[in-house]
Coordinates of C-alpha atoms and ligand atoms in Angstrom, one line a residue:
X751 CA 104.2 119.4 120.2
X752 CA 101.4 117.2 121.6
X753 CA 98.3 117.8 123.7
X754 CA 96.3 115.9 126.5
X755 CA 93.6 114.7 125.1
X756 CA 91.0 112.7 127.8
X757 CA 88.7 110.1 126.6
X758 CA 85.4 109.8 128.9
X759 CA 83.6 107.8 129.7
X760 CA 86.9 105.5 130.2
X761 CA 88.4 108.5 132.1
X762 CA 91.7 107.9 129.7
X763 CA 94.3 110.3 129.3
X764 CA 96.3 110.3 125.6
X765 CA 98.8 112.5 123.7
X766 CA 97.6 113.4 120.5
X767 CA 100.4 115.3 118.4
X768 CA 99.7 118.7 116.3
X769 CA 98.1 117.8 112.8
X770 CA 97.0 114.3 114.0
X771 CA 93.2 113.5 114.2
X772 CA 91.6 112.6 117.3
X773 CA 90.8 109.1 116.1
X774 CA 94.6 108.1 115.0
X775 CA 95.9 108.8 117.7
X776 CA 93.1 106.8 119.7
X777 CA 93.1 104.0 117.9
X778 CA 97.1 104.0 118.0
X779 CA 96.6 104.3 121.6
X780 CA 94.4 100.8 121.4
X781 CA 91.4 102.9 122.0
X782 CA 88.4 102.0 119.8
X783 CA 86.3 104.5 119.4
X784 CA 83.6 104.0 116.8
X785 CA 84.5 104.7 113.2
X786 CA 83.7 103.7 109.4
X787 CA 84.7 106.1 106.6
X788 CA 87.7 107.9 108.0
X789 CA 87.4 110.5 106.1
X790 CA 84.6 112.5 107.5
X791 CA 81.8 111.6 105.1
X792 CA 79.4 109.3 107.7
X793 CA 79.4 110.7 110.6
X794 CA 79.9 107.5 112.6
X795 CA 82.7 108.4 114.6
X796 CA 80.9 112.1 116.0
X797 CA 82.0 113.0 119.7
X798 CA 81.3 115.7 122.2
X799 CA 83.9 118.0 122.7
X800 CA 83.3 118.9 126.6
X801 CA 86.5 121.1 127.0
X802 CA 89.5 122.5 124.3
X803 CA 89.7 123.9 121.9
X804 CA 89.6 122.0 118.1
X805 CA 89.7 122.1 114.4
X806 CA 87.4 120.6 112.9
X807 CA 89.0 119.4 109.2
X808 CA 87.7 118.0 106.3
X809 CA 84.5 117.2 108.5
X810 CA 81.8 117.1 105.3
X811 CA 78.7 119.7 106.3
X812 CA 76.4 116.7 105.8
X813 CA 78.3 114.9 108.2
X814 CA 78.4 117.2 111.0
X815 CA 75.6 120.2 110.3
X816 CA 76.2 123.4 111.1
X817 CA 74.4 123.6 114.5
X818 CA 76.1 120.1 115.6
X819 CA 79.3 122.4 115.5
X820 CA 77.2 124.9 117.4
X821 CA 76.7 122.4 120.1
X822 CA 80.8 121.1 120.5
X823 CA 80.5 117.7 118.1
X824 CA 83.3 116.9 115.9
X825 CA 83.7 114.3 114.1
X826 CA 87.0 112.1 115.2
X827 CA 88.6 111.1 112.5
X828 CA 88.9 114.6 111.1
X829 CA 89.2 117.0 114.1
X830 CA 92.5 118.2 115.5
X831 CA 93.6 119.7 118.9
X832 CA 94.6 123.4 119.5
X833 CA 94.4 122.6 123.4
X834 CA 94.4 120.4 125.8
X835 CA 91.0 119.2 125.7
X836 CA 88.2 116.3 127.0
X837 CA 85.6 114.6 124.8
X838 CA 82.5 112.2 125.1
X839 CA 82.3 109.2 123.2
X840 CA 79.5 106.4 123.1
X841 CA 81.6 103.1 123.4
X842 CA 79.6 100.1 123.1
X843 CA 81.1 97.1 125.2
X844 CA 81.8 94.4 122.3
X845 CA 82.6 90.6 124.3
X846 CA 84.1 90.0 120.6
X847 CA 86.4 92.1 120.4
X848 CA 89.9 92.3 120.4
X849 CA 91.9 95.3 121.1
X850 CA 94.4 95.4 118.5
X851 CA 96.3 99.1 118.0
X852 CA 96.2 100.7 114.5
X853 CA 100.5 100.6 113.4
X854 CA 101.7 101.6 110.0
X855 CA 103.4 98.7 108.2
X856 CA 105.8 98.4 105.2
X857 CA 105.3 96.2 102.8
X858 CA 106.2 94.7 98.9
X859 CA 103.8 93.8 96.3
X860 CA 104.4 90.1 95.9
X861 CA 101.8 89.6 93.0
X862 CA 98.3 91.8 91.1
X863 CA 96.0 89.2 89.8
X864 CA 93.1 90.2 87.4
X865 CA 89.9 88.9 89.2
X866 CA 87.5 90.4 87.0
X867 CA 87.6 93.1 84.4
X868 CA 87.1 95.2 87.2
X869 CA 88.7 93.7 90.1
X870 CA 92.5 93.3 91.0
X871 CA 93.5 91.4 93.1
X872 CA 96.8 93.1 95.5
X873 CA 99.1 90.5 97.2
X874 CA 101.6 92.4 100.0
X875 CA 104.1 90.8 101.7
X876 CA 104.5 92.7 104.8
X877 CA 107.9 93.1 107.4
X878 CA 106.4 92.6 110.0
X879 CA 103.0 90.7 111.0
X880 CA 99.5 92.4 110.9
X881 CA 97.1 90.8 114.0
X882 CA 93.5 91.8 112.6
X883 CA 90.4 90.3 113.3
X884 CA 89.0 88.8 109.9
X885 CA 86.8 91.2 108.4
X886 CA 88.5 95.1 109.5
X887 CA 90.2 96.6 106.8
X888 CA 93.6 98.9 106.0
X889 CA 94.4 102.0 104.9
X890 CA 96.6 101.7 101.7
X891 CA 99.0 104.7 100.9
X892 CA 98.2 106.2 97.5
X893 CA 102.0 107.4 96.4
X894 CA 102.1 110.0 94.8
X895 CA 98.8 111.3 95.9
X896 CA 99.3 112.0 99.4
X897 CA 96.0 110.6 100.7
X898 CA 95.3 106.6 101.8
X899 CA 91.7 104.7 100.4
X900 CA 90.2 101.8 102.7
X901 CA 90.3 97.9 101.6
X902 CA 88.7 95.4 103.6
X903 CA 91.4 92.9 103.9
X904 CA 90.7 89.8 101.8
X905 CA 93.2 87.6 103.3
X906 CA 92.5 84.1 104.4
X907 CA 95.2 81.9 104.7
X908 CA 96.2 82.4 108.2
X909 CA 99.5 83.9 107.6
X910 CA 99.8 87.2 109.1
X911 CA 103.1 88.9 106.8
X912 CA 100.8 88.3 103.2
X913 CA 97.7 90.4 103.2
X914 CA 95.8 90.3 99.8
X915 CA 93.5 93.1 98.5
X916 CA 91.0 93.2 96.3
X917 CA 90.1 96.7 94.6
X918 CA 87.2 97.5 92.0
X919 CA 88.1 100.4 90.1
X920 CA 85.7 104.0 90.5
X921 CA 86.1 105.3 87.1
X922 CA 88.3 108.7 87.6
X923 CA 89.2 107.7 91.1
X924 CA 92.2 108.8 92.3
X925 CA 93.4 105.7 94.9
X926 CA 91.9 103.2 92.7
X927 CA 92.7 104.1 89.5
X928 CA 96.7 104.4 91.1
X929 CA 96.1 100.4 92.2
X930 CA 94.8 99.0 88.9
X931 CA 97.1 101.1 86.4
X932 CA 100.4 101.7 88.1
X933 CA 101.2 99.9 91.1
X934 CA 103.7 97.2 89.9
X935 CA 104.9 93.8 91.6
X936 CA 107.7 94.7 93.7
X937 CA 107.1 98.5 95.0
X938 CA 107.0 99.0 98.3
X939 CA 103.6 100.2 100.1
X940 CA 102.5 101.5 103.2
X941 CA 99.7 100.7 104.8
X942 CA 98.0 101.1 108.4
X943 CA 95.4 99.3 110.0
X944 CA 93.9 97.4 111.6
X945 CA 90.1 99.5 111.2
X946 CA 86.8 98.9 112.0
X947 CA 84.5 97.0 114.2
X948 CA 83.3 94.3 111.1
X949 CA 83.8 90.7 112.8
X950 CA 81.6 87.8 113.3
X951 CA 80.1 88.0 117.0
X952 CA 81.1 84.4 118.2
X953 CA 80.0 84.7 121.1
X954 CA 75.9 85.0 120.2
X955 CA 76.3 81.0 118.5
X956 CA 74.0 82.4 116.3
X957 CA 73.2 81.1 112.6
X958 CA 75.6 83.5 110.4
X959 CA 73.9 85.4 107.0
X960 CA 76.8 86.7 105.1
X961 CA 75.5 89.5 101.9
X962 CA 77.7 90.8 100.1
X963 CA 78.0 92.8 96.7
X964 CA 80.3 94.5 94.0
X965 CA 84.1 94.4 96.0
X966 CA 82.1 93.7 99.1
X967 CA 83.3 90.2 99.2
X968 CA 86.5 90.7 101.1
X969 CA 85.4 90.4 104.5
X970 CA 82.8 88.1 104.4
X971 CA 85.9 85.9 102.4
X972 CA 88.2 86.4 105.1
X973 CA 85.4 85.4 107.7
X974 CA 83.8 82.4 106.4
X975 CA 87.4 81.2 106.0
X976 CA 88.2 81.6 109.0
X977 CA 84.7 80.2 110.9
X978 CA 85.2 77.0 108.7
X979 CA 89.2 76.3 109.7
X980 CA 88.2 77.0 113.4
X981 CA 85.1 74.1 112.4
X982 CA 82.2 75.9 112.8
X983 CA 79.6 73.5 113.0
X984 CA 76.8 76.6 113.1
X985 CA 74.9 77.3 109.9
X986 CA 76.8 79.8 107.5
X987 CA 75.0 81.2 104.4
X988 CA 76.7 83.6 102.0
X989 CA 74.4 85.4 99.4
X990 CA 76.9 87.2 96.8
X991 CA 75.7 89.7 94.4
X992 CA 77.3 90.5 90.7
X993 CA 76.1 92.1 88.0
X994 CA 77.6 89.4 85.7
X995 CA 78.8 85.6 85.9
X996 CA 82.5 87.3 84.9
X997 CA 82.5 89.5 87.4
X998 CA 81.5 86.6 90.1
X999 CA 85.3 86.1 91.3
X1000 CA 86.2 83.4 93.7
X1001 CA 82.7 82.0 92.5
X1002 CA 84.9 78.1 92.2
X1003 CA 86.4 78.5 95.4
X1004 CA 83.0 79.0 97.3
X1005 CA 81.1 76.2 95.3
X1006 CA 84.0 73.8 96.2
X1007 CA 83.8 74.9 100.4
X1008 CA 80.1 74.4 100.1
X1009 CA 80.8 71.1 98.8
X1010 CA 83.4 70.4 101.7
X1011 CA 81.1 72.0 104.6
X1012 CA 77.8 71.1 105.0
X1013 CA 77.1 74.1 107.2
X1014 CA 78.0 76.0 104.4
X1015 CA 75.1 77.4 101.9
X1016 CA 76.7 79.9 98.7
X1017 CA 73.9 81.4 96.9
X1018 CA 75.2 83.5 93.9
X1019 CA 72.9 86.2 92.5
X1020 CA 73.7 88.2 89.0
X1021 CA 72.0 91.2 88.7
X1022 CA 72.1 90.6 84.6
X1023 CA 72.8 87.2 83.1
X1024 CA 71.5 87.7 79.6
X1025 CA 75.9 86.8 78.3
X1026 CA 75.7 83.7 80.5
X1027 CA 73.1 81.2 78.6
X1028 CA 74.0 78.7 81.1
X1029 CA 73.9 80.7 84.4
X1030 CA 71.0 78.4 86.9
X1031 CA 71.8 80.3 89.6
X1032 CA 69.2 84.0 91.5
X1033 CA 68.8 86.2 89.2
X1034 CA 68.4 89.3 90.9
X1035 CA 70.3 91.3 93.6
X1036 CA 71.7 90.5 96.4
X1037 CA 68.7 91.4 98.9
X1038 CA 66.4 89.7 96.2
X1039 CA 67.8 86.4 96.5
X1040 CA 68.2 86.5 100.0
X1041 CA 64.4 86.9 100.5
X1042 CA 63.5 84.2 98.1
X1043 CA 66.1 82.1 99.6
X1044 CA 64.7 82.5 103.4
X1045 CA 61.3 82.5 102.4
X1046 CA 61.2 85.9 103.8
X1047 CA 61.8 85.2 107.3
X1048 CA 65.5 86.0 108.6
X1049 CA 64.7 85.2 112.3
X1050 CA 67.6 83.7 114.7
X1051 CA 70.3 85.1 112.1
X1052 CA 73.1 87.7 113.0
X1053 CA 73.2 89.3 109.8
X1054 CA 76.6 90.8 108.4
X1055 CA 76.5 93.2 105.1
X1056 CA 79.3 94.7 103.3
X1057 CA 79.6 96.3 99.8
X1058 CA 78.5 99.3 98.2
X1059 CA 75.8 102.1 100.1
X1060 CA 73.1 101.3 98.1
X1061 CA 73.5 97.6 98.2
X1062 CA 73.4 98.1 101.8
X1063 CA 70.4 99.9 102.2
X1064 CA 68.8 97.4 100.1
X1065 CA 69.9 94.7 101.9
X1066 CA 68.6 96.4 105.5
X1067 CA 64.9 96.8 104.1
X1068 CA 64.6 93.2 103.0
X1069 CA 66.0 91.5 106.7
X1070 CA 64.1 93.7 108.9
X1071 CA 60.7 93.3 106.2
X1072 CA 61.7 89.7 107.0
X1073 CA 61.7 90.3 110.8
X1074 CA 65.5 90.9 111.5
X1075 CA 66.8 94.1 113.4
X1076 CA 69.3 96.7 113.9
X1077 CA 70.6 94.7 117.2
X1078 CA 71.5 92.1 114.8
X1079 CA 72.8 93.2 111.8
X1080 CA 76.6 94.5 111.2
X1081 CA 77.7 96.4 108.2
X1082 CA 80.6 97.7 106.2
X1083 CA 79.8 100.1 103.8
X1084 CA 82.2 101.4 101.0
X1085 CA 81.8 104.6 101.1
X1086 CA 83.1 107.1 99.0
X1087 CA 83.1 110.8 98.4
X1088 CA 80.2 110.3 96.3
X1089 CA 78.3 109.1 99.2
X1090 CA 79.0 111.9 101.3
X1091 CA 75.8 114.0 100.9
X1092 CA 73.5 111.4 102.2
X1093 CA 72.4 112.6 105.2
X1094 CA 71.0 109.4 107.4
X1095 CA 68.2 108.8 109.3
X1096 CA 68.6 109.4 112.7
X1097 CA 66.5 106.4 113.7
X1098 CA 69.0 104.0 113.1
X1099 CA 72.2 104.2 115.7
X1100 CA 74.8 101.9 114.5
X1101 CA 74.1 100.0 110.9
Ligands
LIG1309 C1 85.6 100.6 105.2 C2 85.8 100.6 103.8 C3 86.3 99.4 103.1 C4 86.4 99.4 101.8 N1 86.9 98.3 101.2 C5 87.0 98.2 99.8 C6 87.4 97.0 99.2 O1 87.7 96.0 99.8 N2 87.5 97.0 97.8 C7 87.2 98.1 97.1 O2 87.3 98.1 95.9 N3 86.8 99.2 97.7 C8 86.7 99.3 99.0 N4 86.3 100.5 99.6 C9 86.0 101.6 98.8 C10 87.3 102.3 98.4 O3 87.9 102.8 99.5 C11 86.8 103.3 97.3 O4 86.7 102.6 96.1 C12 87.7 104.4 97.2 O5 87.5 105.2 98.3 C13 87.6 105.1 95.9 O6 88.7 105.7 95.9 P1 89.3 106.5 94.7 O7 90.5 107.2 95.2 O8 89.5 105.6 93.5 O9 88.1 107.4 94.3 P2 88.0 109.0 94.7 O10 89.1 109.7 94.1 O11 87.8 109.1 96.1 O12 86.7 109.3 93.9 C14 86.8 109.6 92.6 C15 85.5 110.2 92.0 O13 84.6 109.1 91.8 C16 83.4 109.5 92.4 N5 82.9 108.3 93.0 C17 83.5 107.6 93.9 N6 82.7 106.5 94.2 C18 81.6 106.7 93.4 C19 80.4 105.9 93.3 N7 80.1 104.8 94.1 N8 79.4 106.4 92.5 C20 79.6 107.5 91.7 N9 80.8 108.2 91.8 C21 81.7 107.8 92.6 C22 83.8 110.5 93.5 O14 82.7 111.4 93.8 C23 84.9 111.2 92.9 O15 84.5 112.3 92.1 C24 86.1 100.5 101.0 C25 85.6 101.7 101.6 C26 85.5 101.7 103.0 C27 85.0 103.0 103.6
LIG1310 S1 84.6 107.7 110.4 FE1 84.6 109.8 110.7 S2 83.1 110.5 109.4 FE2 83.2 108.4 108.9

């Protein structure tokens, strides 16, 4: 059975089946509506329930408070129809991008590569091709566990059937640890996608400042990749953060398109270097060597961040100390359900 479900203010009219959240069966519908987690930990994706009745899910009480229930907000991606009903969303018009609906996709592992001691890298050949905008992410299928983890997609190469993945293990976790100690070469995998509204805004022809850290270096790959193949003559800095030089992966492969681009600017940071004697490079994090780098002053950038919460927040102090603002800064945060009792400030909108 399936209810009317309208979408104002684009006055749109959808059928979302019993059981299926409000955001699925939007974005399935090619209807973005604004969304990060998925799983109701960051409260990006509230709306205002104007009419209907709804569930409201796995909605975490820090995301959505007791009296925000009170008032009719749910939050999207976890709230289910019981009626017919009609919500508010804020919709911010994006010139960059591209409506592309979320599908679910079979797939074969093709190859698992060892990045780090804590990275793996996850090659899937899909059936069919997966359009995405370089820098959204999947949902992977955990079998087995009945639930699906989110992977920035990592991919670079341009073609669209081989998506790679690559997943740092959360001690005890129940979608990585599946990824790094069973999933085999060969077994077949769901995933659906594409998520997310993490993609370089072309059209600003603004200087790009890429910071990433931990397994935060999967979009800001599949970016830069794709900037420097479509000859981006702008200038494109990437700051990338580990905590050691052997768990800097793809390290070679941005020194060598920094040597090839001269727009191009890698700056590698490790957090601690005392194994690495010969290490010349930051030593610091991420948002440490960023300042030092800029000489403080991040004007003129368009600033995208992706990585862990904390790396994040780090990050955000040091641009807009150095005079760079909310209007110009994108993020991605991995956010897990160890994150979820952060409550944010209500000051900032959208990063
Ligand atoms: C948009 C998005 C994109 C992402 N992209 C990537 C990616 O490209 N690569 C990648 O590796 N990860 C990525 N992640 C994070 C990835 O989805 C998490 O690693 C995953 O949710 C953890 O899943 P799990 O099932 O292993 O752990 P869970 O079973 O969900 O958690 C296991 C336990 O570990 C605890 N835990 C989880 N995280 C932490 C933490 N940071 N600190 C302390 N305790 C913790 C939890 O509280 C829980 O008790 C992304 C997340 C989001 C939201
Ligand atoms: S996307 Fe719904 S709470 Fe994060």
């Amino acid at each position: 059975m399936a209810y009317e479900l309208t979408i104002e203010p684009l006055g749109v009219t959808i059928d979302v089946e019993e059981g299926q959240n409000i955001l699925d069966a939007a974005l399935r519908n090619g209807i973005y509506l604004p969304h990060a987690c998925c799983h109701g930990l960051c409260a990006t994706c509230k709306i205002q329930v104007v009419d209907g009745d709804i569930e409201h899910g796995d909605a975490s009480p820090f995301a959505l408070m007791d009296f925000e229930r009170d008032e009719g907000k749910a939050l999207a991606c976890c709230a289910t129809l019981c009626s017919d009903a009609t919500l508010e969303a804020e919709i911010d018009e994006e010139p960059d991008a591209e409506t592309i609906p979320v599908r679910d996709l079979l797939g074969s592992v093709v190859a698992l590569e060892q990045l780090t001691p804590t990275v793996k890298g996850v090659f899937i050949r899909l059936d069919e091709p997966l359009r995405f905008q370089a820098g959204q992410y999947v949902n992977l299928h955990i079998p087995g566990a009945g639930c699906t983890r989110a992977f920035s997609i990592a991919s670079h190469g341009g073609d669209p059937t081989l998506i790679e993945l690559n997943v740092r293990i959360v001690p005890g976790g129940v979608g990585t640890t599946y990824v790094h100690e069973k999933l085999a070469v060969g077994e077949r995998v769901t995933i659906s996608g594409p998520y997310g509204r993490f993609f370089v805004r072309k059209s600003a022809r603004a200087p790009m400042l890429f910071m990433a850290g931990g397994s935060g270096l999967s979009s800001p790959r599949a970016m830069i990749h794709e900037l420097l193949r479509e000859d981006c003559t702008l200038p494109i800095t990437l700051v990338y953060g580990q905590r050691s030089r052997q768990e800097l992966y793809y390290h070679d492969e941005f020194l060598e398109l920094a040597r090839r681009h001269p727009n191009f600017t890698y700056v590698p940071a490790l957090s601690d270097a005392s194994g690495d004697a010969g290490w010349d490079g930051y030593l610091g994090f991420v948002h440490e060597a960023a300042r030092e780098h800029f000489d403080n002053d991040f004007r003129g950038h368009k600033a995208y961040l992706c990585g862990p919460p904390p790396m994040i927040e780090a990050c955000l102090a040091a641009l807009m100390q150095g005079q760079l603002y909310e209007r110009d800064i994108y993020t991605e945060k991995f956010i897990s359900a160890a994150d979820a009792q952060q409550v944010r400030s209500p000051l900032f909108k959208r990063v």
